[in-house]
mmCIF file of C-alpha atoms in Angstrom:
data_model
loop_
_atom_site.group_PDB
_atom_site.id
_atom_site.type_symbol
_atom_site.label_atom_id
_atom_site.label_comp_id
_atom_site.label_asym_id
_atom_site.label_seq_id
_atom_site.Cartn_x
_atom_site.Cartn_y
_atom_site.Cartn_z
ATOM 1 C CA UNK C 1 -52.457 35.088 -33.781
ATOM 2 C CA UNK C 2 -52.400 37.165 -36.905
ATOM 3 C CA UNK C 3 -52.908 36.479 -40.973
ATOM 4 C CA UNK C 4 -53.599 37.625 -43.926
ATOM 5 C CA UNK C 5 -53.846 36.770 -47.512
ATOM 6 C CA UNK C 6 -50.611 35.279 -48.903
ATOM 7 C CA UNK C 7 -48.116 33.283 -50.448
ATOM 8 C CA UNK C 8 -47.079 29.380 -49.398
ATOM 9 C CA UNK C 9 -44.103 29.767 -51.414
ATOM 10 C CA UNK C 10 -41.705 30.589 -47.957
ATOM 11 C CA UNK C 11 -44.154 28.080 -46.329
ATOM 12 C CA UNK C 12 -42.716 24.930 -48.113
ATOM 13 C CA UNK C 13 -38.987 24.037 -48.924
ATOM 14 C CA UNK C 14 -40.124 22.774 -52.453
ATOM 15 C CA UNK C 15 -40.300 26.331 -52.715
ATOM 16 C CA UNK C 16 -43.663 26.038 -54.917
ATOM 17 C CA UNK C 17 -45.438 29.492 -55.490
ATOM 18 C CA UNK C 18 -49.080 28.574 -54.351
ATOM 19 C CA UNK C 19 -50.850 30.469 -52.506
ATOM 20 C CA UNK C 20 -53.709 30.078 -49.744
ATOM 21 C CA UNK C 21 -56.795 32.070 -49.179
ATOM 22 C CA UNK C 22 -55.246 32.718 -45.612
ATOM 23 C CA UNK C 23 -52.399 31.523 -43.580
ATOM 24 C CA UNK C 24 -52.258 32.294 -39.529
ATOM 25 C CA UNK C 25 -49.199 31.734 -36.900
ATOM 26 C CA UNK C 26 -50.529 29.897 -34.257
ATOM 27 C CA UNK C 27 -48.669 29.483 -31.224
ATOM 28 C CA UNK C 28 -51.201 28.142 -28.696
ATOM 29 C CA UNK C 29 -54.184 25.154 -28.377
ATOM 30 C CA UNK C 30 -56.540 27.650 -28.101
ATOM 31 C CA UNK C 31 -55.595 29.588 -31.397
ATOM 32 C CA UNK C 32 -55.160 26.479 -33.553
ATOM 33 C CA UNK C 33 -58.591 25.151 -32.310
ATOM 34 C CA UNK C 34 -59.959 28.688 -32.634
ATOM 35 C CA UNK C 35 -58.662 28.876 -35.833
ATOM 36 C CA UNK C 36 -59.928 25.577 -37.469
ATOM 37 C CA UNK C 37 -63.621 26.021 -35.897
ATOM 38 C CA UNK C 38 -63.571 29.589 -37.952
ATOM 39 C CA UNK C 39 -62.581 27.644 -40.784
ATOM 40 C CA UNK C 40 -65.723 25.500 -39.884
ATOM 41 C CA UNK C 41 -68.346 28.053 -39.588
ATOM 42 C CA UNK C 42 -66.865 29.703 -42.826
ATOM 43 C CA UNK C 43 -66.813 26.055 -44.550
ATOM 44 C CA UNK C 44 -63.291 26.819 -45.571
ATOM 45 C CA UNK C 45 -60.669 23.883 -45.919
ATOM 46 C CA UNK C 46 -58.184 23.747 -42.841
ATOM 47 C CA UNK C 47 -54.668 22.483 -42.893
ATOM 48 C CA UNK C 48 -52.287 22.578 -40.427
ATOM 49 C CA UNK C 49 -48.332 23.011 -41.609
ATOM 50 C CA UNK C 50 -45.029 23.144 -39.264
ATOM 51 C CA UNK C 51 -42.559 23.944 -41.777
ATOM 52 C CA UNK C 52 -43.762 23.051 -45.403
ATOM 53 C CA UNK C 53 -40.275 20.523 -45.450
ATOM 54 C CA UNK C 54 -42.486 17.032 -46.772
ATOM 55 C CA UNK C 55 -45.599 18.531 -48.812
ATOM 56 C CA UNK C 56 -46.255 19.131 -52.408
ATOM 57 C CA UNK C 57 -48.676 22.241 -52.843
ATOM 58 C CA UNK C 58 -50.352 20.699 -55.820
ATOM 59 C CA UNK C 59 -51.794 24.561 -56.940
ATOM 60 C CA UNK C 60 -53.502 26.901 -54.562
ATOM 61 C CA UNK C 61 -54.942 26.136 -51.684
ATOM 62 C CA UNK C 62 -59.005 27.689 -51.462
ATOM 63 C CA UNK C 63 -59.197 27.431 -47.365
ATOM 64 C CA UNK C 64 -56.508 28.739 -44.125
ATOM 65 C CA UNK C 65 -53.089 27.422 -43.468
ATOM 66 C CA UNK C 66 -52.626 27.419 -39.519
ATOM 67 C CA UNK C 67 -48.196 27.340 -39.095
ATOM 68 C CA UNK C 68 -47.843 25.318 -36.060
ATOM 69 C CA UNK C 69 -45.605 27.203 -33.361
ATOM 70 C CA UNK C 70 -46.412 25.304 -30.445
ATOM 71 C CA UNK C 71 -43.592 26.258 -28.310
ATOM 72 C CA UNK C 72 -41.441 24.895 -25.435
ATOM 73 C CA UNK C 73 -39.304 21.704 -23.880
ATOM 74 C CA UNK C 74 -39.651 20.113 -20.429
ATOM 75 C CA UNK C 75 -37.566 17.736 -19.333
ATOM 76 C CA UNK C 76 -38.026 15.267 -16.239
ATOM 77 C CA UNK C 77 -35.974 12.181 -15.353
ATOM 78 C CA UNK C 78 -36.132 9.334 -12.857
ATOM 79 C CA UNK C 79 -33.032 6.465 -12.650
ATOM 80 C CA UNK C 80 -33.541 4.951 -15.689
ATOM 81 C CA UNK C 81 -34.522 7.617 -18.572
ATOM 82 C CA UNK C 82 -35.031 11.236 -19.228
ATOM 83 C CA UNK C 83 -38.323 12.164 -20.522
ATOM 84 C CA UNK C 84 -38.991 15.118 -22.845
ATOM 85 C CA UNK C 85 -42.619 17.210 -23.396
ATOM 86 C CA UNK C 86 -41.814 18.717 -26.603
ATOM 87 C CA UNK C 87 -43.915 21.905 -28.474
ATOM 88 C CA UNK C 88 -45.206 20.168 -31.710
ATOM 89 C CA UNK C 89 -43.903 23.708 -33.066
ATOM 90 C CA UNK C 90 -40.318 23.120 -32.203
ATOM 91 C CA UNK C 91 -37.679 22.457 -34.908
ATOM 92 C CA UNK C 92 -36.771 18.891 -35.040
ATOM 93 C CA UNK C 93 -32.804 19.093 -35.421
ATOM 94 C CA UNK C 94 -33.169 22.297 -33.192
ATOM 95 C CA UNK C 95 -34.495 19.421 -30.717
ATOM 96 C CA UNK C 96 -31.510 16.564 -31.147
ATOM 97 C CA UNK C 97 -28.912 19.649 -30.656
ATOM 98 C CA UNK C 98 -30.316 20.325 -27.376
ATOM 99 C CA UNK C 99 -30.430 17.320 -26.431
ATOM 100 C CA UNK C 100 -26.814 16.506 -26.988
ATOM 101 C CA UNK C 101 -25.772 19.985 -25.329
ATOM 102 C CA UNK C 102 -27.447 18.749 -22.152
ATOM 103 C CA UNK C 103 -26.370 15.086 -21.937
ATOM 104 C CA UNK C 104 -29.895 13.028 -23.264
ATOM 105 C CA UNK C 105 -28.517 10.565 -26.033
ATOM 106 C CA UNK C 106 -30.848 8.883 -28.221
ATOM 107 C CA UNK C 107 -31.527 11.381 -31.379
ATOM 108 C CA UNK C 108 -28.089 11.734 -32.572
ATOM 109 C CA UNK C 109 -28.938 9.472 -35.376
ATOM 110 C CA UNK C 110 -32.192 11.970 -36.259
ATOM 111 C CA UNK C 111 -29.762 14.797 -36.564
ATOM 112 C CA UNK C 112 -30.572 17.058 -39.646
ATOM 113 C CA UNK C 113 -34.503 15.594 -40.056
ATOM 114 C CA UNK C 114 -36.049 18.674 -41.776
ATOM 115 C CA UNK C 115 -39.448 19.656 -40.079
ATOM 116 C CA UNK C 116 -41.176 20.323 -36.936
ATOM 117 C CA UNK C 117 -41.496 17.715 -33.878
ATOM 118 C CA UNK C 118 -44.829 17.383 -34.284
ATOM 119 C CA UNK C 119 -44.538 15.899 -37.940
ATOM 120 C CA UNK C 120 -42.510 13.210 -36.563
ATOM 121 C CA UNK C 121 -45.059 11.172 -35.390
ATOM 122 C CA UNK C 122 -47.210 11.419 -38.420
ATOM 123 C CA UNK C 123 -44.428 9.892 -40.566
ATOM 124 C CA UNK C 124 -42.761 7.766 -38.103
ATOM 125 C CA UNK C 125 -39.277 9.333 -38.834
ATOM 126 C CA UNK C 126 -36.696 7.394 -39.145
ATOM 127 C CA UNK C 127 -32.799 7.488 -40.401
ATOM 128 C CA UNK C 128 -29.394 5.385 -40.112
ATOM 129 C CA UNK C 129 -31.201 2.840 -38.072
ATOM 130 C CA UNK C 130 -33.281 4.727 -35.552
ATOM 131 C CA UNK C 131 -37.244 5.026 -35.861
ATOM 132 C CA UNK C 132 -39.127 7.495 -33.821
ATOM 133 C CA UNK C 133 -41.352 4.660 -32.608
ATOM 134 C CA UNK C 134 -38.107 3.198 -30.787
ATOM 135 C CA UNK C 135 -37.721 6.278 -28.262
ATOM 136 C CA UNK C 136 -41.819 7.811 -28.779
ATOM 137 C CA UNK C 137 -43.844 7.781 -25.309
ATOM 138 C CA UNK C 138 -46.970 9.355 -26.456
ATOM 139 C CA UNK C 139 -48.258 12.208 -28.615
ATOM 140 C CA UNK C 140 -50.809 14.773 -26.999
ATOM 141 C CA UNK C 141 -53.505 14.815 -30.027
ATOM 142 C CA UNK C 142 -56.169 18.449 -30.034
ATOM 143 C CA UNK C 143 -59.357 17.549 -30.231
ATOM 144 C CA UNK C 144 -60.363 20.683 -32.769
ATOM 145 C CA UNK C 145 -64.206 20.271 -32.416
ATOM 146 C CA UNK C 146 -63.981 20.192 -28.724
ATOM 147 C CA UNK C 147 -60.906 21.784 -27.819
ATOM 148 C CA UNK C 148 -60.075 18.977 -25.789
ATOM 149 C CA UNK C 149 -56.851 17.364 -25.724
ATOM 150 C CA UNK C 150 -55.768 13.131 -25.803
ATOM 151 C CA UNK C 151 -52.957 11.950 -24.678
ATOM 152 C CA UNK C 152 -52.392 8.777 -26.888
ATOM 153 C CA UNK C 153 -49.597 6.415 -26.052
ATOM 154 C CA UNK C 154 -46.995 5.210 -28.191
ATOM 155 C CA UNK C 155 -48.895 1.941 -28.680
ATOM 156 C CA UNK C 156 -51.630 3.421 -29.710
ATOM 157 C CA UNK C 157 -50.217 5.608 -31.772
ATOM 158 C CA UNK C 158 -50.539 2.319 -34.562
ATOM 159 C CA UNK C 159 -46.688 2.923 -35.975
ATOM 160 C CA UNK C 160 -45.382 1.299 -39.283
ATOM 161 C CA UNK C 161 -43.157 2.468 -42.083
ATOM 162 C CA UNK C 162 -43.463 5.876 -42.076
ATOM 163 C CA UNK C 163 -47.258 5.580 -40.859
ATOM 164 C CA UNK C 164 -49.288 5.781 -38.249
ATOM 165 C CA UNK C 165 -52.024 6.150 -36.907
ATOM 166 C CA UNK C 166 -52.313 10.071 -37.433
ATOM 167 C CA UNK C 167 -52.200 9.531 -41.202
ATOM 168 C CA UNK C 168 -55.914 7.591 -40.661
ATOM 169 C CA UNK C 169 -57.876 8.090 -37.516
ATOM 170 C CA UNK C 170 -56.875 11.192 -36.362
ATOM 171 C CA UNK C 171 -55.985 12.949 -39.850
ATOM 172 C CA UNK C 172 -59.097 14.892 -40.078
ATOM 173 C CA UNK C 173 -60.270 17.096 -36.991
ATOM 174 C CA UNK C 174 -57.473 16.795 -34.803
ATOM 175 C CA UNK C 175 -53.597 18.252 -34.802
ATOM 176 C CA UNK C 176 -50.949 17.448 -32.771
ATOM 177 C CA UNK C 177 -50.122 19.619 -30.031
ATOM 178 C CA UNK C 178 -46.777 17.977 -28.635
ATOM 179 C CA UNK C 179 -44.569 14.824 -28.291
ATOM 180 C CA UNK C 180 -43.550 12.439 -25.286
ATOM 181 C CA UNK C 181 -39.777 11.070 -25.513
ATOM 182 C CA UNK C 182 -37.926 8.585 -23.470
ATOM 183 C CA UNK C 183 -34.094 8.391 -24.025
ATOM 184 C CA UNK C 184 -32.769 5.466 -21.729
ATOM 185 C CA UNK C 185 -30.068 6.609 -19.619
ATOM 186 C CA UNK C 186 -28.239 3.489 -20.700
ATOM 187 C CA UNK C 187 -26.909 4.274 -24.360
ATOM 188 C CA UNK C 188 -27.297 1.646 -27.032
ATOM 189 C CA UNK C 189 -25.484 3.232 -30.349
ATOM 190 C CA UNK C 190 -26.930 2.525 -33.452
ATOM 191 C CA UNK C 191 -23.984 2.213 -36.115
ATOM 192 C CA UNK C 192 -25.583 -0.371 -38.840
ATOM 193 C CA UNK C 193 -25.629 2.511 -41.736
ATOM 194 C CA UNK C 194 -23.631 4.269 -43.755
ATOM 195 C CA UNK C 195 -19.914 5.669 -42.388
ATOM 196 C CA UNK C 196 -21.416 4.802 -38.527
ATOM 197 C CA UNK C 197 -20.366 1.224 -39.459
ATOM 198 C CA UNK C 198 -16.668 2.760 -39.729
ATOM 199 C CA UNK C 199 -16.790 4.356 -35.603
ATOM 200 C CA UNK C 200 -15.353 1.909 -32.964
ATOM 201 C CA UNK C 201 -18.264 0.826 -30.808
ATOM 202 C CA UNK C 202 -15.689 0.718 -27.843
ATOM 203 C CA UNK C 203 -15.349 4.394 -27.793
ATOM 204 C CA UNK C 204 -17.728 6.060 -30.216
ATOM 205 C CA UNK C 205 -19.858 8.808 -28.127
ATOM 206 C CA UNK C 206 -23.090 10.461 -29.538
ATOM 207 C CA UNK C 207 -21.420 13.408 -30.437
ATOM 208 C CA UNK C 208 -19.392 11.321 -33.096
ATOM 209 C CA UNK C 209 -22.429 9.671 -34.599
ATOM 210 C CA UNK C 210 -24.449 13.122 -34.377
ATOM 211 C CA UNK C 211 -21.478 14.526 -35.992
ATOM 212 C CA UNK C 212 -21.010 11.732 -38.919
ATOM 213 C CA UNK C 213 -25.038 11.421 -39.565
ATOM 214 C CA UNK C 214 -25.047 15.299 -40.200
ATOM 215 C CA UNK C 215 -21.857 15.102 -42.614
ATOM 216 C CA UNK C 216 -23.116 12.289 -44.486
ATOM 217 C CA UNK C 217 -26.528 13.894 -45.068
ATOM 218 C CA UNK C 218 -25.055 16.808 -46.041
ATOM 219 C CA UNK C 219 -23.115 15.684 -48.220
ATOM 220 C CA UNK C 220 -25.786 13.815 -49.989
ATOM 221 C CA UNK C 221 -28.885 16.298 -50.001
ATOM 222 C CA UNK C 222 -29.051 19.675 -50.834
ATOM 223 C CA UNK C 223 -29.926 22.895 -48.271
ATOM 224 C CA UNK C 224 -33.365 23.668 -48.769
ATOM 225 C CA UNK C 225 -32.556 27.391 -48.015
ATOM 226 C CA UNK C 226 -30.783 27.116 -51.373
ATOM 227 C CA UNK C 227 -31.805 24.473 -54.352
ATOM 228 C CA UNK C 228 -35.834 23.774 -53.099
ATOM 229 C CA UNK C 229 -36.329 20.370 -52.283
ATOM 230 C CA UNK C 230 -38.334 17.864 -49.536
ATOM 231 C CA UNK C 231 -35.455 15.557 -48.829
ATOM 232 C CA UNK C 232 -36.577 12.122 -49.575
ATOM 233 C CA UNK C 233 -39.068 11.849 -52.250
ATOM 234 C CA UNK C 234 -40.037 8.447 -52.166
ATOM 235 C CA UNK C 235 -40.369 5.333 -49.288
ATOM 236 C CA UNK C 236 -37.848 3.006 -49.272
ATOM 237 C CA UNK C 237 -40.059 -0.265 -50.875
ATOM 238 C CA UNK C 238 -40.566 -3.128 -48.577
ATOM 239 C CA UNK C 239 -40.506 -6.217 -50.330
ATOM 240 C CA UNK C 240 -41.010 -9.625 -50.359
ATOM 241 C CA UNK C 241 -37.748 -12.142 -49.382
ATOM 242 C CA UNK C 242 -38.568 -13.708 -52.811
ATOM 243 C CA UNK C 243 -38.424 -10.523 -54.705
ATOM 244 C CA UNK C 244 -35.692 -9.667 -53.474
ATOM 245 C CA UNK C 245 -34.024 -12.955 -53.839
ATOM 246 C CA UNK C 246 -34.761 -12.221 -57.488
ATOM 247 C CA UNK C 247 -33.347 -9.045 -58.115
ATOM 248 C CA UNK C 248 -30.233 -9.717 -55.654
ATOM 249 C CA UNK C 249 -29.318 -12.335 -58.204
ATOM 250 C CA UNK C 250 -28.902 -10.268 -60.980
ATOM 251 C CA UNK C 251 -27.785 -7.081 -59.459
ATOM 252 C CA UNK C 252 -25.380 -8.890 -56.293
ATOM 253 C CA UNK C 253 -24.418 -5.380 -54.718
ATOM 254 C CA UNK C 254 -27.956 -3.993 -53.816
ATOM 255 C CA UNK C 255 -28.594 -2.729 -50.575
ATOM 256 C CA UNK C 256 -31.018 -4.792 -48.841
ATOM 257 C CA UNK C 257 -31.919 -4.540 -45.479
ATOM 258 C CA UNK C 258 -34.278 -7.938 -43.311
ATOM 259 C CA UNK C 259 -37.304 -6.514 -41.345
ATOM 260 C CA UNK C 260 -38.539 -8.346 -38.313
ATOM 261 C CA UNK C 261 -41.914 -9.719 -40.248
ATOM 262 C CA UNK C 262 -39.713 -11.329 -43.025
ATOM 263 C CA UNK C 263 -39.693 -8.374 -45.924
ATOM 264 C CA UNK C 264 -36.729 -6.884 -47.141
ATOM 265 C CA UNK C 265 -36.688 -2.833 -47.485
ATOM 266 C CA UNK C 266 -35.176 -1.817 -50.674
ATOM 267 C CA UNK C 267 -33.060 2.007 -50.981
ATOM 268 C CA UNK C 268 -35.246 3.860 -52.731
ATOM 269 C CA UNK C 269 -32.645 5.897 -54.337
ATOM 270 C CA UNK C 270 -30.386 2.947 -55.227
ATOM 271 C CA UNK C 271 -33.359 1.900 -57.475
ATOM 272 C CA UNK C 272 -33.486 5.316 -59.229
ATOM 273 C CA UNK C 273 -29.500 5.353 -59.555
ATOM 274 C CA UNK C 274 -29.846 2.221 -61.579
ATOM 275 C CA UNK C 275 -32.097 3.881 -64.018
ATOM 276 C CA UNK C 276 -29.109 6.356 -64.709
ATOM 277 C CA UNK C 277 -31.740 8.997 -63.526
ATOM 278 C CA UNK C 278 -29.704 11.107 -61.589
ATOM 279 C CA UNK C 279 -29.988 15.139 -63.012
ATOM 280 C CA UNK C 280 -32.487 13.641 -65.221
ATOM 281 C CA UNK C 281 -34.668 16.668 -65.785
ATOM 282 C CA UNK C 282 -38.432 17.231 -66.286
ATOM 283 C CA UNK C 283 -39.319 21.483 -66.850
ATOM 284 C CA UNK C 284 -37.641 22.947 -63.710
ATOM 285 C CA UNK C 285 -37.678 19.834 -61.272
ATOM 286 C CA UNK C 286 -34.788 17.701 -61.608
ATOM 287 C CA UNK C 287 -33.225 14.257 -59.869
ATOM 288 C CA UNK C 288 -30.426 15.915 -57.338
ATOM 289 C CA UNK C 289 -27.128 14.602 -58.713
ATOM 290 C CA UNK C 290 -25.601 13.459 -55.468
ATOM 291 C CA UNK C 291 -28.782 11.693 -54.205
ATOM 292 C CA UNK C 292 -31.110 10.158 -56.507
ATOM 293 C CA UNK C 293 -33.365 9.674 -53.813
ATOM 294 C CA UNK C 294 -34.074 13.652 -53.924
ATOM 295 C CA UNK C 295 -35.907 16.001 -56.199
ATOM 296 C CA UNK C 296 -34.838 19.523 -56.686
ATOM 297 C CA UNK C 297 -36.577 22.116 -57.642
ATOM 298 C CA UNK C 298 -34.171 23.530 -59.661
ATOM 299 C CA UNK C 299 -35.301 26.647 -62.122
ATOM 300 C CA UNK C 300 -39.020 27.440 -60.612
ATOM 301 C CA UNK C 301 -40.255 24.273 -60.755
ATOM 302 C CA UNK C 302 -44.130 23.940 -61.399
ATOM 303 C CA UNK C 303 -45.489 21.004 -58.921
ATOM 304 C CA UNK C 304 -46.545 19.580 -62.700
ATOM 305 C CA UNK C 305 -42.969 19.030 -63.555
ATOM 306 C CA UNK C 306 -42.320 17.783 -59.870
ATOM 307 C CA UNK C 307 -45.437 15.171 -60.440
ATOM 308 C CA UNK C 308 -44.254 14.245 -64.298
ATOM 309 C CA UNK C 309 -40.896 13.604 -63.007
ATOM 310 C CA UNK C 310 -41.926 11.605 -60.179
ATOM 311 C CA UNK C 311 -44.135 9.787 -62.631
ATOM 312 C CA UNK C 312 -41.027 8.920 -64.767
ATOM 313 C CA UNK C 313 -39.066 7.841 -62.163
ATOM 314 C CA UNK C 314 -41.892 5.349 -60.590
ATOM 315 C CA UNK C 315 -42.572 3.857 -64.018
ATOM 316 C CA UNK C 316 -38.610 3.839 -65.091
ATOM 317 C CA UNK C 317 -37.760 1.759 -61.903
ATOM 318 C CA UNK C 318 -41.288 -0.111 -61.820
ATOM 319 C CA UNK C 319 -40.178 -1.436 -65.844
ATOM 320 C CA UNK C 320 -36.876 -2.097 -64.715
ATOM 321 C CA UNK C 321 -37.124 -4.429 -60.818
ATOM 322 C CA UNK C 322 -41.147 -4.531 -60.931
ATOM 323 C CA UNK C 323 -40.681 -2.298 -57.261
ATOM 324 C CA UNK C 324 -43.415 0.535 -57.723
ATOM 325 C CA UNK C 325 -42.051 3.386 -55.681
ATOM 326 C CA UNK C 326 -44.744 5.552 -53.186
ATOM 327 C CA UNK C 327 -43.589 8.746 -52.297
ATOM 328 C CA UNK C 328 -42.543 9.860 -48.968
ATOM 329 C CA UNK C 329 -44.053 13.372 -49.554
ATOM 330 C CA UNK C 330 -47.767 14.319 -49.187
ATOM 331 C CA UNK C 331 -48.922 16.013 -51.746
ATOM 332 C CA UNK C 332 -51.877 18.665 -51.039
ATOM 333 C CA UNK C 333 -54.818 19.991 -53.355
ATOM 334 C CA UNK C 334 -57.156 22.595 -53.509
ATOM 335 C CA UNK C 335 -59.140 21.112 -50.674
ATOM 336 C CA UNK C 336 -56.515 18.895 -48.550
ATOM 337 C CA UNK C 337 -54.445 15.882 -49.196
ATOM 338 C CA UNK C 338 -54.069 14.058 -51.869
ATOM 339 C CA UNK C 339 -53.408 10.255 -52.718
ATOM 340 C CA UNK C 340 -49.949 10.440 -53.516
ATOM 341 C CA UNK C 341 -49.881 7.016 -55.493
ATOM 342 C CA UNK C 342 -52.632 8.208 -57.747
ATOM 343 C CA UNK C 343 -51.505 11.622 -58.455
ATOM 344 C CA UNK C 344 -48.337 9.880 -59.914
ATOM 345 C CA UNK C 345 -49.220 6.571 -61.155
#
C-alpha cells in the first residue's frame, strides 16, 4: 500500500485535472479497511475508485482516494453452471475475454464495459440486452468499521435500472470486495439489439456476438485513452406507455423498448440526436459526433463546461418530448457524491 499527494487526472477517463489530498493503491481487505479507518481518525473524506471510467470530479477532492486492486478469479462448476469469485479490482472487459478464452458464455454481450468488476454491481450494468442482475450470484460487501465482510445475495442486492442497493444502504461505510457469477452451461443468446438482430440464431456462437458488441461500440464511442470521456452520460428514461404513446405518434421511428412492469425505456441518445446536438459544444466538453449519447472532453474540458453542457442537453430534450434526462455518471465533490439531478437541473 503506498500514496502520496497527487493528481486524479490519470485516475478518471473524463480526464479532469482535480486533484486529492491523497490517493493509495490498495490491493487487499485489510489495506482498504485500514485505509478508510485512517481516513476516520483523521476526519478526512474517503472514496473508493476502480478506474475513474463513470465519475465526474466536480473540483478537488479535500480527503484520500483508495484505487481498488482487489485481485484474482476462481472458477468452480457443477452440471449445470460455472461459477466465478471475481477481485472487485479486476478489469471488467479483461473479465468477459477470459471468460470466452476458457469456454464460460454469458458476458459476451458486456464486452467493452469500461470499469472495474466491482462497479458493476453498483450500477447494475447492462448493454445489448443483458443486465448484470441476469447472471449476478452475490457481491461480498467490506464492512470498513469492522473489517468484517457480507456476503449479500443477488436478491438482496435490491437491483433496478442501473441501481441497487449499493447506491443506498451500503454506499457509505462499506466497499465492495468481489463479485459472484453464474453463467448457465446451457447458452441462451441474447440478439434483440443493434447488428446482433442480423446473426443467425441457428449458428451464432458467443464469439460472434462478443465480436459484433465490441465493433459496434467501437464504432460508436470514443477510446478513453484518447478523446476523455465516461461512455454513457445519461440513463436511458423509463417512461410511461402513455408518454410514449404520445411521442411515438409524432416521431413513428423512435426506439422504444416494453419493460416487464409496463414502462417503456427511451434511448437516451436518440433523444439528444433529435435536438441536432451532436458536436454541439460548451468550453472544452462537447456532444461526441458519432454518439450523442456521449460527452467528450475534447480541449481540457473544465467539469463546469461538462455540467453546463449536460445542463443544455437535459433542458433541450426536456423542452422538446417533456423526458428529463438523469445522468448515468456520478458526479463527486469536495466531500463525496453528489446529486447528479441537482448539479444539472
Amino acid at each position: 500500500m503506498s500514496g502520496d499527494i497527487n493528481s486524479l487526472k490519470s485516475f478518471n477517463t473524463f480526464a479532469i485535472d482535480a486533484s486529492a489530498q491523497q490517493i493509495i493503491i490498495v490491493e487487499t481487505a485489510a489495506e482498504l479497511s485500514q485505509a478508510w479507518q485512517e481516513s476516520q481518525e483523521t476526519q478526512r473524506p474517503f472514496l473508493l475508485l476502480g478506474e475513474g471510467s463513470n465519475v465526474l470530479f466536480l473540483e478537488n477532492y479535500t480527503g484520500v482516494v483508495a484505487i481498488n486492486r482487489l485481485k484474482g478469479i476462481k472458477v468452480t462448476e457443477d452440471d449445470d453452471a460455472w461459477y466465478l469469485h471475481i477481485g472487485a479490482g479486476e478489469n471488467w472487459h479483461a473479465l468477459v475475454e477470459y471468460s470466452l478464452k476458457n469456454g464460460f458464455s454469458g458476458l459476451e454481450n458486456l464486452a467493452l464495459i469500461p470499469g472495474c468488476v466491482g462497479s458493476a454491481p453498483i450500477q447494475n450494468i447492462g448493454a445489448y440486452g443483458v443486465e448484470l442482475d441476469q447472471i449476478c450470484n452475490y457481491v461480498d460487501v467490506l464492512n470498513l468499521r469492522s473489517g468484517e465482510t457480507e456476503h449479500i445475495s443477488a436478491a438482496a442486492c435490491q437491483f433496478g435500472y442501473r441501481d441497487s442497493v449499493f447506491k443506498h444502504h451500503y454506499r457509505e461505510g462499506y466497499a465492495i470486495v468481489a463479485v459472484g457469477l453464474r453463467l448457465n452451461k446451457i447458452w441462451q443468446p441474447v440478439m434483440t439489439y443493434g447488428d446482433l438482430t442480423k446473426l443467425d440464431p441457428a449458428t451464432v456462437t458467443p464469439q460472434e456476438i462478443f465480436d459484433s458488441v465490441c465493433q459496434m461500440r467501437r464504432s460508436k464511442l470514443p477510446d478513453p485513452q484518447v478523446t476523455g470521456n465516461a461512455g454513457s452520460f445519461f440513463k436511458n428514461p423509463l417512461v410511461s406507455a402513455e408518454q410514449a404513446a404520445t411521442i411515438a405518434s409524432e416521431f413513428p421511428n423512435m426506439p422504444q423498448y416494453w419493460q416487464e412492469n409496463g414502462q417503456v425505456k427511451l434511448a437516451a441518445g436518440w433523444l439528444i440526436d433529435q435536438c441536432d446536438l451532436k458536436g454541439y459544444r460548451n468550453g472544452g466538453a462537447a456532444v461526441h459526433r458519432q454518439q450523442a449519447l456521449v460527452i467528450i472532453n475534447q480541449e481540457s474540458a473544465t467539469a463546469q463546461d461538462i455540467v453546463a453542457l449536460a445542463h443544455d442537453i437535459r433542458q433541450r430534450v426536456g423542452a422538446k418530448f417533456n423526458v428529463w434526462l438523469e445522468p448515468e455518471v456520478r458526479f463527486i465533490g469536495a466531500v463525496g457524491e453528489k446529486d447528479a439531478v441537482g448539479v444539472i437541473a
